[in-house]
Amino acid sequence: MSTAFSSAKFSTQPFLLNPTSAASHESPLLFAKPTSQFLGSTRKLRLSSSSKLNLSRRSGTVVAVSDVVKQKKSKSTPSLLITKEEGLELYEDMVLGRAFEDMCAQMYYRGKMFGFVHLYNGQEAVSTGFIKLLKQQDSVVSTYRDHVHALSKGVPARAVMSELFGKTTGCCRGQGGSMHMFSREHNLLGGFAFIGEGIPVATGAAFTSKYKREVLKEADCDHVTLAFFGDGTCNNGQFFECLNMAALWKLPIVFVVENNLWAIGMSHLRATSDPQIYKKGPAFGMPGIHVDGMDVLKVRQVAKEAIGRARRGEGPTLVECETYRFRGHSLADPDELRDPAEKAHYAARDPITALKKYLIENNLAGEAELKAIDKKIDEVVEDAVEFADDSPVPPRSQLLENVFADPKGFGIGPDGRYRCEDPKFTEGTAHV
Amino acid sequence: MLAIARQRILGQSFQNIRPAVSVLRSYSSAAKQITVREALNSALDEEMSADPKVFLMGEEVGEYQGAYKITKGLLEKYGPERVLDTPITEAGFTGIGVGAAYYGLKPVVEFMTFNFSMQAIDHIINSAAKSNYMSAGQISVPIVFRGPNGAAAGVGAQHSQCYAAWYASCPGLKVLSPYNSEDARGLLKAAIRDPDPVVFLENELLYGESFPVSDEVLDSSFCLPIGKAKIEREGKDVTITAFSKLVGYALKAAEILEKDGIYAEVINLRSIRPLDRSTINASVRKTNRLITVEEGFPQHGVGAEICASVVEESFAYLDAPVERIAGADVPMPYAANLERLAVPQIEDIVRAAKRACYRSVPLAATA
C-alpha cells in the first residue's frame, strides 16, 4: 500500500501546490490525473529571503466546481455532485457558522464574551464539508477554533452561545469556555487550547473504535474520528508521533489540516521547511491529499473518500485543506502582518458565495429559498443570544463540582467524614 | 541607631506604596513611571547589546513584536539571527535553546504562557536543571525561560495555571517572579547574567501597569540579587508574603487593615527558589503571625513551603496558625463569577489577617 504514495508523481517545484483529484473512483485517490489546477493556490511571500521562486498569482473563481463535475467518469450528461437537499443542508450549515461567528465578534466587543475567542470566518467549507458526512457516533476533535465544529456536529447554537457567555446553561455549564467545547451526546471531544494536544486524543478515540470492533467484538462498530488542526501544528512533535501510530495500527481516523497559512503572525512558509503538508502523509505510509478548502464540494468529495477508507478499516488519511481565516487569529489580534491583497484574494473565494452560485447556476435552489435560509439562521442566532443573556450565571456551589467523577477525591474533612458529604461543601461555603 | 535604621527603612517603604505616588514625585528628583512591559523590553535590549551571546527565541517574538509586545523593536534592532521566530514546537525549540546554552550561548526562551512550557518541561528539568550536577560542573546552562504565568482574565483552565510551585521544587533551577517594574528590570538582568537556568515567571495582567522607578533602576548596570526578598511595607502585627500580582493585592489589603488598627508587613518574595527564608523568618519573629498568599493550587504550593520553613525555624514565635491563601483547588473555570471565586481577592487577604489576629471573622466569603 505504501508504494502508491511516492511523491514522484508530483511536480518537483516545491512551492507549486499540487492539484487534487476529486473524481476518480477507479484508482486510489492519489493516482488521479492531475487535470484541475488549484486555483489561487499560490501566494505572494512576505519575505523574499525565504523564497527562491517568484510565484505568479492566479485569480480564483469557482470555476473549479464545474471542472470537477466534468471530470467524473464518462457520462453523457455531467451529473451534479449533490442533490438539492444536500445542497441546502450544506448552505444552511455554512451560513450558521458564519452568522454565529459574526455575532460572537459583536458580543465580544459589547463585553458579553471575554477571554480568548478565535473565530472561524472563511473556513466554513472545511467544517461543513467533513462533519456533515459523519454519523452521530463518529467523533470530532478540534482546537481552540472550535465553535463551528461544534455547530456542524450538532451542538445547539443556544448551548454554544451560553457557554461563550459563561452561563450555566452552556454545553459545559460555563466551565469550559470558548476554547473548550465538549459534548458527549454529539461526540465532540473538545476544544483544546494547546496546539497539537487534540491529535493524540483523536488518535485514541480512533483506537477505541478499532478496539471495540476487534477485542470487544462489537462487530458493527465502524466509528470514525476526525482530528482538525492547523498548519502551525504540523511542525509539532505530537503530530508526527500520531501519524506514525495511526498508520502503524491502521486506525479509523482522518487528520484534517486546516492550512490557513498563518499561525497568529507566523507565516507557514517562514516556519516550515517543506510547506506542502500533505507530503508528510506518505512518509508515514498513509495517503496525503491536498484540497481547495474554500470549495465545500471539493472538500466533501475528498472527505467521502477519506471517511470511507477509515470506515472500511483501510487506515488513516492526511487531508490538507488550503483555506483562509478572514479575521485575525483571535479577537485580540490586530492582524497587521497579513497582506491586504492576500486577504482580498481569499475573500473573493468566500465558500458561501461559491456554493450559492453553484446552487443557483445548477438550478438546485432559487435566490428566494437561500434568502429564506439566511433569515432563518439570523433568527436562530438571535434566539441563541437571547437565551444566553437570559440564562443564569453558575451558582457558587458549581465551583467545586465536576472536578472528580467521584467527589470523594476531595478527601476526608476535619470531622472525619468525606468532604463531599458536608452540606456546606456543596453550597460552596466550606473551607476548602 | 535603631531610630536611624527605622527612618531609613520607613523612607524606603514609603517609596514603594503605590497609591501615594503623586505625593512621592516631590520627594525624589526623577521618579519616572514605566510599565512592566517597558521594563522588560529595556532589560532585554540592554543585555542583548551588552553581550552578543544573548539571543531570543520563541513564538511570535520577532515580526509580531512579541505575543504580549514584550520584545517590541528587538527584531529590527538585532536582526533575525538574534531574535528567532520559532515554529510551534516547544519541546523542540526549548531543547535547541538548552543545547545552545551548553556551548556557551545565552538564550532567552519565551513561552507564550507558562502553560505551554509543559510541552517542554522535560528539557527544562532534565536537560537544563540537572546538567550541571550530572556533569559534575563541566556543563553549565546559562539559559532563561520567561513568559507570563498564572491566571489572566477569562482564558479557561488550560491557560491559567501557576507554575511557581512546580518549578521551585526542582533543584538546579532558579525561579524568579517580579512584581513591579523595578523587580522586572533588575531580576531579568540578573537572570540573563546568571550562569544557571532561570525560570522567570511574569504576569500578563501586570504588563500594562506602570510603577515609579528611580534613576538607579534605569541605569544599564542595575541588577537585583537573586534570592533576596523585599519588604514592600513595614508593619508589626502580621506578615503577609506574596509574589507577582498578589503583592499589589496584599498592599491594598494592608491599607484596609490599617484602618482597623492592624499593621501588616508585606513581603514581596521576588525569588521563589532560592526562597529568602531569613527575611521571612525575621519578619515572623517580629510580628508573630504569618499569611502566605499565592495564586496557584493550594496543595504543595509556595505557601506550604513557607509555612514549613517558619514552623521549623520560628515555631516558638508563632502566636497563631499560619494562614495559607491560594487559588481554589479546581481547574480554572471559565465563567466570570466562578473565576473570581477561584482566585484570591483582596477581601480574602483581609479576612485571613483578621483571623490570624484573632478577630472573629467567618471562614469563607459570604455570597
Coordinates of N, CA and C in Angstrom, one line a residue, chain A residues 82 84-98 124 128 132 296 351-357 359-360 365-367 369-375 377:
Chain A
I82 N -24.2 17.0 -5.8 CA -25.1 16.9 -4.7 C -26.5 17.1 -5.1
K84 N -30.4 18.4 -4.2 CA -30.9 19.7 -3.7 C -30.9 19.7 -2.1
E85 N -31.4 18.6 -1.5 CA -31.4 18.6 -0.1 C -30.1 18.7 0.5
E86 N -29.1 18.0 -0.1 CA -27.7 18.1 0.5 C -27.2 19.5 0.3
G87 N -27.5 20.1 -0.9 CA -27.0 21.4 -1.1 C -27.5 22.4 -0.1
L88 N -28.8 22.3 0.2 CA -29.4 23.2 1.1 C -28.9 23.0 2.5
E89 N -28.6 21.7 2.8 CA -28.1 21.4 4.2 C -26.7 22.0 4.3
L90 N -25.9 21.9 3.3 CA -24.5 22.4 3.3 C -24.6 24.0 3.4
Y91 N -25.5 24.6 2.7 CA -25.6 26.0 2.7 C -26.0 26.5 4.1
E92 N -27.0 25.8 4.6 CA -27.5 26.3 5.9 C -26.4 26.1 7.0
D93 N -25.7 25.0 6.9 CA -24.6 24.8 7.9 C -23.6 25.9 7.8
M94 N -23.2 26.2 6.6 CA -22.1 27.2 6.5 C -22.6 28.6 6.9
V95 N -23.8 28.9 6.5 CA -24.4 30.2 6.9 C -24.5 30.3 8.4
L96 N -24.9 29.2 9.1 CA -25.0 29.2 10.5 C -23.6 29.5 11.1
G97 N -22.6 28.8 10.6 CA -21.2 29.0 11.1 C -20.8 30.5 11.0
R98 N -21.1 31.1 9.8 CA -20.7 32.5 9.6 C -21.5 33.4 10.5
E124 N -15.4 27.9 6.8 CA -16.6 27.0 6.9 C -16.7 25.8 6.0
T128 N -18.0 22.2 7.3 CA -19.2 21.6 6.8 C -18.9 20.4 5.8
K132 N -20.5 17.1 8.0 CA -21.8 16.8 7.6 C -21.9 15.4 7.0
V296 N -16.6 23.9 -0.9 CA -17.2 22.9 0.0 C -17.4 21.6 -0.7
P351 N -16.4 30.7 0.6 CA -17.1 29.5 0.3 C -18.6 29.6 0.2
I352 N -19.2 30.5 1.0 CA -20.6 30.6 1.0 C -21.1 31.2 -0.3
T353 N -20.5 32.2 -0.8 CA -20.9 32.8 -2.1 C -20.7 31.8 -3.2
A354 N -19.6 31.0 -3.1 CA -19.3 30.0 -4.1 C -20.4 29.0 -4.2
L355 N -20.8 28.5 -3.0 CA -21.9 27.4 -3.0 C -23.2 28.0 -3.5
K356 N -23.5 29.2 -3.1 CA -24.7 29.9 -3.5 C -24.7 29.9 -5.1
K357 N -23.6 30.4 -5.6 CA -23.5 30.5 -7.1 C -23.8 29.1 -7.7
L359 N -25.4 26.5 -6.5 CA -26.8 26.1 -6.4 C -27.7 26.8 -7.4
I360 N -27.5 28.1 -7.6 CA -28.3 28.8 -8.5 C -28.1 28.4 -9.9
A365 N -31.5 25.4 -6.4 CA -32.3 26.2 -5.5 C -32.4 27.6 -6.0
G366 N -33.4 28.4 -5.6 CA -33.5 29.7 -6.1 C -33.1 30.7 -5.0
E367 N -32.9 32.0 -5.5 CA -32.5 33.0 -4.6 C -33.4 33.1 -3.4
E369 N -35.2 30.9 -1.9 CA -35.0 29.9 -0.9 C -33.8 30.1 -0.1
L370 N -32.7 30.5 -0.7 CA -31.5 30.8 0.0 C -31.6 32.0 1.0
K371 N -32.4 33.0 0.5 CA -32.6 34.1 1.4 C -33.4 33.7 2.6
A372 N -34.4 32.8 2.4 CA -35.2 32.3 3.5 C -34.3 31.6 4.5
I373 N -33.3 30.8 4.0 CA -32.4 30.2 4.9 C -31.6 31.2 5.7
D374 N -31.1 32.2 5.0 CA -30.3 33.3 5.7 C -31.2 33.8 6.8
K375 N -32.4 34.1 6.5 CA -33.3 34.8 7.5 C -33.5 33.8 8.7
I377 N -31.6 31.5 9.7 CA -30.3 31.4 10.6 C -30.2 32.6 11.4

